Coordinates of C-alpha atoms in Angstrom, one line a residue:
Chain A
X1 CA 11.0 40.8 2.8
X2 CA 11.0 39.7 6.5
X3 CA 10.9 36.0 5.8
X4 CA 14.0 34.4 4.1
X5 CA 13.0 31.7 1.9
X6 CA 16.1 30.5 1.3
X7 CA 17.0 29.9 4.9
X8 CA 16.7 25.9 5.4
X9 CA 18.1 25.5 1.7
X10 CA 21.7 25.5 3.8
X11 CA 22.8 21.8 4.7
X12 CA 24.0 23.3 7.9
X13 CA 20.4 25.1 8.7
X14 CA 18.4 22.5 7.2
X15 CA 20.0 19.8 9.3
X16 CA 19.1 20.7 12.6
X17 CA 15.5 21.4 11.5
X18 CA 15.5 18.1 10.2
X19 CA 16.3 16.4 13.2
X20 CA 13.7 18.2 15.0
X21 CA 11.0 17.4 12.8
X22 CA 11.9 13.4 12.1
X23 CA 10.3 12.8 15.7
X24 CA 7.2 14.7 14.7
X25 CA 6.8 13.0 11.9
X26 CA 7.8 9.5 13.2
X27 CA 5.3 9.8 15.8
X28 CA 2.7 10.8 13.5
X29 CA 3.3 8.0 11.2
X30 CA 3.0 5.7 14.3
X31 CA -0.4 6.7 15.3
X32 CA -1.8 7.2 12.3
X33 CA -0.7 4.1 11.7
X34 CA -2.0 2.2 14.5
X35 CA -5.4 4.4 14.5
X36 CA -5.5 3.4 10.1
X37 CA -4.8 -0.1 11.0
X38 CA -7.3 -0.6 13.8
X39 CA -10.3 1.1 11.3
X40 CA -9.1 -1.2 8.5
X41 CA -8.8 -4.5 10.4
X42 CA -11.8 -4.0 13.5
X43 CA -13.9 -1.2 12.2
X44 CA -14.5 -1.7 8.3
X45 CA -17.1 -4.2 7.6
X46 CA -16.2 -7.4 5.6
X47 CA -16.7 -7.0 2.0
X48 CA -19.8 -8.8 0.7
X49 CA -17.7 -9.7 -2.4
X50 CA -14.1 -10.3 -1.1
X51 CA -15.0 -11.2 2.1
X52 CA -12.0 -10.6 4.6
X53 CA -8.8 -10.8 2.4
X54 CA -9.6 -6.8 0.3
X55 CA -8.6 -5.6 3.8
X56 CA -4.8 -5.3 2.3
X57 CA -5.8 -2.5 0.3
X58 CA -5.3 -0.6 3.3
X59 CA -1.6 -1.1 2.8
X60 CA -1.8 -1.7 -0.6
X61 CA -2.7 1.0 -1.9
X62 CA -1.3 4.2 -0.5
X63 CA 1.7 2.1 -1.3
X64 CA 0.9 2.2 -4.5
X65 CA 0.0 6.3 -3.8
X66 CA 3.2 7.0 -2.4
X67 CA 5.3 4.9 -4.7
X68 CA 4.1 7.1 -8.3
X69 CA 4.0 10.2 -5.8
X70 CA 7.2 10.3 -5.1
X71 CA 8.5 9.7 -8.0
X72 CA 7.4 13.0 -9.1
X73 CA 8.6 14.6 -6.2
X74 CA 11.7 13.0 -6.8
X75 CA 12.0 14.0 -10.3
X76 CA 10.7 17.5 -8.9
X77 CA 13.4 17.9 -6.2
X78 CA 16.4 16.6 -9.4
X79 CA 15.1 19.5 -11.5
X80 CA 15.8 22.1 -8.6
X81 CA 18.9 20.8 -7.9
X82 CA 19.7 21.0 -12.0
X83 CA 18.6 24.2 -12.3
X84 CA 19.4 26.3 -9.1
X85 CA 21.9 24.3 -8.5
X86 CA 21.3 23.6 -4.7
X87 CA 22.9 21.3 -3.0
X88 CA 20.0 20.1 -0.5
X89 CA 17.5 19.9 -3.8
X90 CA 20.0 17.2 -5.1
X91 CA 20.8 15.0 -1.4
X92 CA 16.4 15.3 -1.2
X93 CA 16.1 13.5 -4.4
X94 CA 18.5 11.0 -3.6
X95 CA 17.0 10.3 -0.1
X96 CA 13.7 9.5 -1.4
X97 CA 14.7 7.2 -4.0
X98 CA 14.8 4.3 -2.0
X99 CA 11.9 5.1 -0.3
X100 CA 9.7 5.2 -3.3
X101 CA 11.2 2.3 -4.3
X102 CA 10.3 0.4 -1.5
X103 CA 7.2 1.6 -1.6
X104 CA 6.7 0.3 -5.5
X105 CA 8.0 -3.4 -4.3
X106 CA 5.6 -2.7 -1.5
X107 CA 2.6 -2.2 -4.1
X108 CA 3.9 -5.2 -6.2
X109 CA 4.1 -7.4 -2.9
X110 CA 0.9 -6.9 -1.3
X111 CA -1.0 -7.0 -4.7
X112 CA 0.0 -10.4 -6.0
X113 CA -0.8 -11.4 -1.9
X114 CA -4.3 -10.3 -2.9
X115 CA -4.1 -11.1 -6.2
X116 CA -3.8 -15.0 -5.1
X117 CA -7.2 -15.4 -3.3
X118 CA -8.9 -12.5 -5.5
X119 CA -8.1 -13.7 -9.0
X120 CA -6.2 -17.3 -8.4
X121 CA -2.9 -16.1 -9.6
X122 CA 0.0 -14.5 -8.1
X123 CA 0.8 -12.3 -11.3
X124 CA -1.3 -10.5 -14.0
X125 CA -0.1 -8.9 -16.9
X126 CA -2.5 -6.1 -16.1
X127 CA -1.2 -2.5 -16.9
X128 CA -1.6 -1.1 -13.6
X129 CA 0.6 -4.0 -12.4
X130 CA 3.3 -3.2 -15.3
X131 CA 3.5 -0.1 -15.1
X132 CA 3.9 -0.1 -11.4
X133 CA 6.5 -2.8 -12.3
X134 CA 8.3 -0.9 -14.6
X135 CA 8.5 2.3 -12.0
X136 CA 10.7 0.1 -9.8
X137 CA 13.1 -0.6 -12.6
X138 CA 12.9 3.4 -13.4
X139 CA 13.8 3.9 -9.3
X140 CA 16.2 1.2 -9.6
X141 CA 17.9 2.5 -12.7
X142 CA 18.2 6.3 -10.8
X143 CA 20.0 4.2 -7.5
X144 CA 22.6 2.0 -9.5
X145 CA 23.3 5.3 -11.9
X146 CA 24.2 7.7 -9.0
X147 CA 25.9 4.5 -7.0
X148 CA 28.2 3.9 -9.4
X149 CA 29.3 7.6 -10.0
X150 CA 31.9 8.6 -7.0
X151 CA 31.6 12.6 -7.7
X152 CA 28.6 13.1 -5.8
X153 CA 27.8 16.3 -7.7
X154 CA 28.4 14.8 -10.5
X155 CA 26.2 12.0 -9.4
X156 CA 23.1 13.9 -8.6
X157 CA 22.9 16.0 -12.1
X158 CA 23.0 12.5 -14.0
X159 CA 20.8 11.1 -11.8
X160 CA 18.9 14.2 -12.6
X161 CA 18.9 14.1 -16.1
X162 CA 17.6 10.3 -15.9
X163 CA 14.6 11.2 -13.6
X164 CA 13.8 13.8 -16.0
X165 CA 13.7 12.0 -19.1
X166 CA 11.9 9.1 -16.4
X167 CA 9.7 11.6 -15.4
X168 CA 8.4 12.6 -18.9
X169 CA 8.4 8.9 -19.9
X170 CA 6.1 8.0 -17.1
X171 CA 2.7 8.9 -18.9
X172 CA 3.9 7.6 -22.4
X173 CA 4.8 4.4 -20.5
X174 CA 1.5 3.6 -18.4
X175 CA -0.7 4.8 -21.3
X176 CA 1.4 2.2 -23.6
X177 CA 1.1 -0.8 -21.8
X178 CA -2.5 -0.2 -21.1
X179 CA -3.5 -0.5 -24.6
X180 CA -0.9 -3.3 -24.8
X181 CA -3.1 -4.6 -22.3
X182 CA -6.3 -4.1 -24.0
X183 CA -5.3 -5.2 -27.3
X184 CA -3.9 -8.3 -25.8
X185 CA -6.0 -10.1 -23.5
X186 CA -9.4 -9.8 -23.0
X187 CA -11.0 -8.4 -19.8
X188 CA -10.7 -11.5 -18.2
X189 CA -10.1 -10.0 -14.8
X190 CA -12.2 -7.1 -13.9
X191 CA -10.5 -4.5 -12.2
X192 CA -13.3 -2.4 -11.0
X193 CA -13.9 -2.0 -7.6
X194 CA -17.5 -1.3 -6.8
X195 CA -17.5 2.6 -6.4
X196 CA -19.5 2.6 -3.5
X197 CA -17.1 1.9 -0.8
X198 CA -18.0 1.7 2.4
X199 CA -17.1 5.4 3.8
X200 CA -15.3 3.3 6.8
X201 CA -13.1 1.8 4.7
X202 CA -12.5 5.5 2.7
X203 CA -11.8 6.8 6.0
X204 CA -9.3 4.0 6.9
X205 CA -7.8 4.0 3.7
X206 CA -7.3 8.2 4.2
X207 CA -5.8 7.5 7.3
X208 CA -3.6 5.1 6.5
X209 CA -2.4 7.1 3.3
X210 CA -1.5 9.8 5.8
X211 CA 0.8 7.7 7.6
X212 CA 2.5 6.9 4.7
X213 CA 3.0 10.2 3.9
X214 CA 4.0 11.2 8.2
X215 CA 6.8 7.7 7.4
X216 CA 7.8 8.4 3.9
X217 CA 8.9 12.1 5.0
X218 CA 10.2 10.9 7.9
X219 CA 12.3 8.5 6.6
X220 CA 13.4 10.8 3.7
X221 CA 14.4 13.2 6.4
X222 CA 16.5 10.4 8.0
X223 CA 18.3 9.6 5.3
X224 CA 19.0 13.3 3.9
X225 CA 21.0 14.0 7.2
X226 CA 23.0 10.8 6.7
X227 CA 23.6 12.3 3.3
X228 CA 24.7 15.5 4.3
X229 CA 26.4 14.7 7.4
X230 CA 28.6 11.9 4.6
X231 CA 28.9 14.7 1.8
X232 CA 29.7 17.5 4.2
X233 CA 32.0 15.5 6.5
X234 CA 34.9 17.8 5.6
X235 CA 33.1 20.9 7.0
X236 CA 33.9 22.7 10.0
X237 CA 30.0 22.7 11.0
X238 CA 29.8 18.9 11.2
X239 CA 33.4 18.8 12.8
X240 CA 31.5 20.8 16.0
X241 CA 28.6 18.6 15.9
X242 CA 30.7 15.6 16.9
X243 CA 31.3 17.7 20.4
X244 CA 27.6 18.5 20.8
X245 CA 25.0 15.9 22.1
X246 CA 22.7 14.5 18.9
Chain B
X1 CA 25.4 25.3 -38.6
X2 CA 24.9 22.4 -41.3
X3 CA 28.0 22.1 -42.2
X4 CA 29.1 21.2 -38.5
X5 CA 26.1 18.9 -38.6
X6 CA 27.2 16.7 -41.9
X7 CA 31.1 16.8 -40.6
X8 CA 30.3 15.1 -37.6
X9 CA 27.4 12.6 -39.6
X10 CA 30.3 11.9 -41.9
X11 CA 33.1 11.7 -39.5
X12 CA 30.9 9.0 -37.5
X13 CA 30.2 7.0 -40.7
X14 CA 33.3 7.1 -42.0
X15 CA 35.1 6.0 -38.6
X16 CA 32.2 3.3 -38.6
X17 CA 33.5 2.1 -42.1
X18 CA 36.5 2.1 -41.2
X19 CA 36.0 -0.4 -38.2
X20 CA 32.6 -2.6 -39.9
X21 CA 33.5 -5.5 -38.2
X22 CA 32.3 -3.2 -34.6
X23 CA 29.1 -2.8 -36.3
X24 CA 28.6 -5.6 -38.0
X25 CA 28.8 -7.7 -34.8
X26 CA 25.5 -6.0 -33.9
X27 CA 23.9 -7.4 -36.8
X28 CA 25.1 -10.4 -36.2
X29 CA 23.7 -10.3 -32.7
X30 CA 20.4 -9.2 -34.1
X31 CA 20.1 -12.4 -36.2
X32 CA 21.7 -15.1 -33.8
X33 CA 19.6 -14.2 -31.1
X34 CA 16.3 -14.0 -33.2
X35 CA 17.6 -17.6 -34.0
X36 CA 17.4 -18.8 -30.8
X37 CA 14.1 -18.5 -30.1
X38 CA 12.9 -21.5 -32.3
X39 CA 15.8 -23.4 -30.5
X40 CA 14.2 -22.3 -27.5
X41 CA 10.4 -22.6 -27.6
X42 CA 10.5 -24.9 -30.0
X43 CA 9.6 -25.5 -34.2
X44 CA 5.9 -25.2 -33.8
X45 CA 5.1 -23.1 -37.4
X46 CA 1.6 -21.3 -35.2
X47 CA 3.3 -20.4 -31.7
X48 CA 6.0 -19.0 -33.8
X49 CA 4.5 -17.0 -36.1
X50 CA 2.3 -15.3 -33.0
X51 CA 5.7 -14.8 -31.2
X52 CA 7.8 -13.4 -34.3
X53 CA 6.7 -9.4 -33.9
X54 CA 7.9 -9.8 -30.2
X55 CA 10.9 -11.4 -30.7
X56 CA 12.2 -9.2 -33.8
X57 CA 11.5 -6.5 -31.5
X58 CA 13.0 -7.6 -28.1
X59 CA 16.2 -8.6 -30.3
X60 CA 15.9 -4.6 -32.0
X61 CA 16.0 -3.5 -28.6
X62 CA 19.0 -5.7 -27.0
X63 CA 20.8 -5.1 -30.2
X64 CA 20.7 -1.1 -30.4
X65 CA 21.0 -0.9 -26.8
X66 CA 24.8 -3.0 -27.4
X67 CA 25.7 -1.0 -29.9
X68 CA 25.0 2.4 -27.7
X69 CA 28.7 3.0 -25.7
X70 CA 30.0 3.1 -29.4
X71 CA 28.1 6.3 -30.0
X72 CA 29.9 8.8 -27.7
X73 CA 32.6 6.0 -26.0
X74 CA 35.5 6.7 -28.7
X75 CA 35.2 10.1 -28.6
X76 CA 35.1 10.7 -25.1
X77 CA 37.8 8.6 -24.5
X78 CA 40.4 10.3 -26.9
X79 CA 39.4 13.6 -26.4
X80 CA 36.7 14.1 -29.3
X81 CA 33.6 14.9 -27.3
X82 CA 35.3 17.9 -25.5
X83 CA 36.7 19.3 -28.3
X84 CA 32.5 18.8 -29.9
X85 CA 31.4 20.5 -26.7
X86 CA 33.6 23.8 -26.8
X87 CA 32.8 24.4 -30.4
X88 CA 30.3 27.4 -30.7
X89 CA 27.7 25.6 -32.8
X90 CA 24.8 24.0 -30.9
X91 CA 25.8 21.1 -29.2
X92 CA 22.1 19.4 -29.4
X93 CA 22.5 20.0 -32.9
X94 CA 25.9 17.9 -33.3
X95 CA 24.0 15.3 -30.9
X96 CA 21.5 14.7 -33.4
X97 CA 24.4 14.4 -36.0
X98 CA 26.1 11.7 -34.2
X99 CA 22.3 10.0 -33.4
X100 CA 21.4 10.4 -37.0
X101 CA 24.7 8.2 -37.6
X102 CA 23.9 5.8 -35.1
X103 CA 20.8 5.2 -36.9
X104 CA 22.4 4.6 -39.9
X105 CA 24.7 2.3 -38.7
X106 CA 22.7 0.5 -36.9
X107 CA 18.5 1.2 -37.4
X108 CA 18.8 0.5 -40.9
X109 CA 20.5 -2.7 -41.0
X110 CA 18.2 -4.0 -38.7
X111 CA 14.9 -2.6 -40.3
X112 CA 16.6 -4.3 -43.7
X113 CA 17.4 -7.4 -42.0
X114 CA 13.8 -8.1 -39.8
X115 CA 12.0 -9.0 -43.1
X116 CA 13.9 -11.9 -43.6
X117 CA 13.9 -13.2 -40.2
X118 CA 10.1 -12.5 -40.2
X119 CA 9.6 -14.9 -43.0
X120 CA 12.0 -17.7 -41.3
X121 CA 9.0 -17.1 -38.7
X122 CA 6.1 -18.0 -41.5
X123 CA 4.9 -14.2 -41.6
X124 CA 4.1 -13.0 -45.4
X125 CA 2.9 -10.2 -47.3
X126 CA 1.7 -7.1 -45.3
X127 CA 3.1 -8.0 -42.3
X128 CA 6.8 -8.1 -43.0
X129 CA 6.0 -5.0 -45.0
X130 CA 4.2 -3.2 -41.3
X131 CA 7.7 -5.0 -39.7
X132 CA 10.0 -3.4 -41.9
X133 CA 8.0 0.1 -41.3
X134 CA 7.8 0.0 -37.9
X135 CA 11.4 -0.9 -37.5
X136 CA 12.6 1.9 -39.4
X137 CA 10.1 4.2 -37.5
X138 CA 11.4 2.7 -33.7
X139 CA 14.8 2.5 -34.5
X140 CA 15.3 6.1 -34.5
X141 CA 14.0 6.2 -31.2
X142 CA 15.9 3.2 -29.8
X143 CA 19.0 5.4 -30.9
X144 CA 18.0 8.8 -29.5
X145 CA 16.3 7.4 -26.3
X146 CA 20.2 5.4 -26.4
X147 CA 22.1 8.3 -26.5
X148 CA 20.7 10.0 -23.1
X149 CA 21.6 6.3 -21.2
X150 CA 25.1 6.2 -23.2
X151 CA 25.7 9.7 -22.3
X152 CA 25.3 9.2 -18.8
X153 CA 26.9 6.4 -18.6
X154 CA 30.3 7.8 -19.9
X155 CA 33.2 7.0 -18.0
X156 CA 31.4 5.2 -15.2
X157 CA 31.5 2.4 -13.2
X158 CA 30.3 -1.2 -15.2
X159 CA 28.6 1.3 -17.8
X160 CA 27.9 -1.3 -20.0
X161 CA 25.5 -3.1 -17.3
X162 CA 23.9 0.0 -16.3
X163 CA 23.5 1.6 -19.6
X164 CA 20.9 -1.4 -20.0
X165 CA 19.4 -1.1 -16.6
X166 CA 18.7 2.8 -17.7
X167 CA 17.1 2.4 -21.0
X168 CA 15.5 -0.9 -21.8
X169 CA 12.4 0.4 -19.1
X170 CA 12.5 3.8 -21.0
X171 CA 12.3 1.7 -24.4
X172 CA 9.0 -0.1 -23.4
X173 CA 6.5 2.1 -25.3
X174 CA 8.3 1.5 -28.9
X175 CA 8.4 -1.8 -27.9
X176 CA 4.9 -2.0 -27.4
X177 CA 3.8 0.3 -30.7
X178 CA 6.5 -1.6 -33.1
X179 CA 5.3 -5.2 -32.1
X180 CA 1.6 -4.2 -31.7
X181 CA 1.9 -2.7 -35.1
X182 CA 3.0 -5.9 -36.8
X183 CA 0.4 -8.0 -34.6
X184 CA -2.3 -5.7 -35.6
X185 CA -1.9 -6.2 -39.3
X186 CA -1.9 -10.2 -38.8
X187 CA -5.0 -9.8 -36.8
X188 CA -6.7 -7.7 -39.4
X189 CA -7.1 -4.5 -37.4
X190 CA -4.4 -2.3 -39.8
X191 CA -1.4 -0.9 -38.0
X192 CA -2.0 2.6 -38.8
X193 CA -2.8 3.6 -35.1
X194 CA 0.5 2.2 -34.0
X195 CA 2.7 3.8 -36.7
X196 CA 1.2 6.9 -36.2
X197 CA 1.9 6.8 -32.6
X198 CA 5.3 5.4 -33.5
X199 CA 5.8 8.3 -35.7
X200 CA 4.6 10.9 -33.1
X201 CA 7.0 9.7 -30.5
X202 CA 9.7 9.7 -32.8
X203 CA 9.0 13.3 -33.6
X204 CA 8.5 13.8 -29.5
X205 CA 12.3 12.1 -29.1
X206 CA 13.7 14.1 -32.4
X207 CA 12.8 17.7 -30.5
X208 CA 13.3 16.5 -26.8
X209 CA 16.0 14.2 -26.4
X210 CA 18.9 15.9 -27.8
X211 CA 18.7 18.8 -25.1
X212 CA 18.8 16.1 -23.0
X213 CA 21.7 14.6 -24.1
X214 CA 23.6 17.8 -24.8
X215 CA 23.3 18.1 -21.1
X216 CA 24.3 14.8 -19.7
X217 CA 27.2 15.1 -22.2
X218 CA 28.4 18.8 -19.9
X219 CA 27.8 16.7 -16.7
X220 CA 29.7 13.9 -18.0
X221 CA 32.6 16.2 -19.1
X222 CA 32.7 18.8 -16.1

């Protein structure tokens, strides 16, 4: 087998790749950024219903993307860790908690904003809007539980656990509150976007989910070095960095 | 196997009877703050008797969830829980022991109690009798659901503050099913759709949970 899987699994290997690739993605994110933002604000006609205020679902929603996606990858990236026991698998998890979880209060944010001139009210008690509400307790829960535990190893297999039994919970939870929601109020407030969107806005939403994904990964990477660089302070590999140029 | 299993279900009750005045505080709880909610909201017979499934529940939930550091919290601070690890039977097995106790102790007396407060809050007939059903089909899964947040939590930081922060979001769904239960059978729609899916998580929590536990309890003692 010429190609070792395992390579970048390291901390030591895997840092120095990550520092290469943060710029890649950075820059990435930044373009398709601009580029997604330019099609959703200048290029995608007005909305014959919502007139110029839908165009926050071009930030809304691969928020709202990213923030349940990564919560599975999360959960994914605590199960390696648990069962391999790897090191990296455990830091990853922990880097993209707050990520996702800025990315749920990101969701949350921008839809009451459009919430207020769509439906007249800042707050529904819709499901989609609980449940996404909910997830940022569940991301909250997973920080404060590995913040408050000072063995880091010890920290990341609790943590694990919880996004585990999170991750399982997930369905049972959004399928709950929606027939909470049905049962309890009436369909006063139609969620149903017409399903013939415009295939400019399609396209600008794609983009901009894209550079969600180029900043999300990016910013994960970011903050697994400062983990690993924090966790593996004591070893001689990080003692020669502080010699080298960053 | 068994015989491991009704040691440690005993040992828990009988350390409970021992000290009722622990448990009986979350009883207590249970009923005072039910009682504040016509304090709060105000005597209106109608509003309350719309708001009584929700607030029995809520209180359920606050009230197992206070009760939970009691489950493993003795015995992992004198030494108990390690000496329950290292035995050779099963740990998730003695897990569900110490659950199954928790629900005793705690499950029980709530599901005996919510009738009563359900008819201080003008609900009669087949309603208190879905109430007292539903509580004694949630309640197991407050407890197990409980354990995995009490078991990570063991000998941490403010564990009391966080053990709510980890499983009041993961109690949503019984929530949901035990209230709409009740509300269903004052609305006319019968509850049987919510018990059954009451019972099906229960049976869900009853085979997953305690693996789940048994390892938090290894992480917690490493």
């Amino acid at each position: 087998m010429a190609l070792n899987w395992f390579k970048y699994s390291s901390p030591q290997t895997f840092y120095p790749l990550a520092g290469r690739l943060i710029p890649v993605f950075a820059v990435l994110a930044a373009v398709l950024g601009a580029v997604g933002l330019y099609i959703g604000f200048f290029v995608a006609p007005t909305d014959f219903q919502q007139g110029e205020a839908y165009r926050i679902i071009f930030i809304h929603v691969p928020a709202a993307w990213m923030s349940m996606f990564i919560y599975l990858v999360m959960a994914g990236w605590a199960a390696f860790g648990l069962i391999l026991n790897t090191r990296l698998s455990s830091m990853m998890a922990t880097a993209l908690a707050p990520t996702g979880a800025l990315m749920t209060f990101l969701a949350l944010w921008t839809g009451s904003l459009w919430g207020k001139p769509m439906w007249g009210t800042w707050w529904a008690w819709d499901a989609r809007m609980t449940s996404e509400l909910i997830l940022l307790f569940l991301y909250i829960g997973f920080m404060a539980l590995q913040a408050s535990i000072d063995d880091p190893r010890r920290a990341d297999k609790a943590g694990a656990i919880l996004a585990l039994v999170g991750a399982v919970n997930v369905p049972i939870i959004y399928f709950s509150v929606k027939w909470w929601n049905t049962l309890h109020q009436g369909s006063s407030i139609s969620f149903g976007r017409s399903p013939s969107m415009a295939s400019t806005m399609l396209l600008g939403m794609l983009v901009m989910a894209l550079a969600y994904w180029m900043y999300c990964i990016a910013a994960a990477l970011m903050r697994v070095r400062s983990i690993i660089l924090e966790r593996e302070r004591n070893a001689q590999w990080v003692r020669d960095l502080k010699g080298a140029p960053a | 196997m068994w015989d491991a299993f009704v040691a440690v279900f005993a040992r828990d009750v009988l350390q409970a009877w021992r000290r009722r005045a622990d448990w009986l505080t979350t009883i207590f709880f249970f009923v005072i703050v039910v009682s504040l909610f016509p304090l709060g909201v105000g005597p209106e017979p109608a509003l309350l008797k719309t708001m009584a499934p929700g607030i029995v529940w809520v209180a359920a939930l606050l009230a197992a969830m206070l009760s939970l550091p009691r489950v493993f919290g003795t015995d992992f601070a004198d030494g108990t829980l390690e000496q329950l690890v290292l035995t050779p039977q099963p740990l998730p097995f003695l897990v569900l022991a110490k659950v199954l106790a928790h629900w005793l102790l705690t499950g029980i007396p709530l599901a005996v109690i919510a009738p009563v407060l359900g008819l201080q809050f003008g609900l009669e007939g087949e309603p208190v009798v879905v109430l007292f059903v539903a509580l004694l089909l949630g309640t197991p899964c407050l407890s197990l659901i409980g354990a995995v947040g009490a078991a990570l939590t063991l000998g941490v930081r403010g564990g009391g503050v966080l053990i709510a922060l980890l499983v009041l979001p993961l109690y949503i769904p019984v929530l949901i099913f035990g209230a709409g239960a009740v509300e269903a059978t004052v609305a006319g729609t019968g509850a049987a759709g919510h018990l059954s899916l009451l019972a099906a998580g229960l049976l869900i929590a009853i085979v997953l949970i305690p693996w789940a536990v048994a390892a938090a309890l290894r992480i917690a003692l490493e």
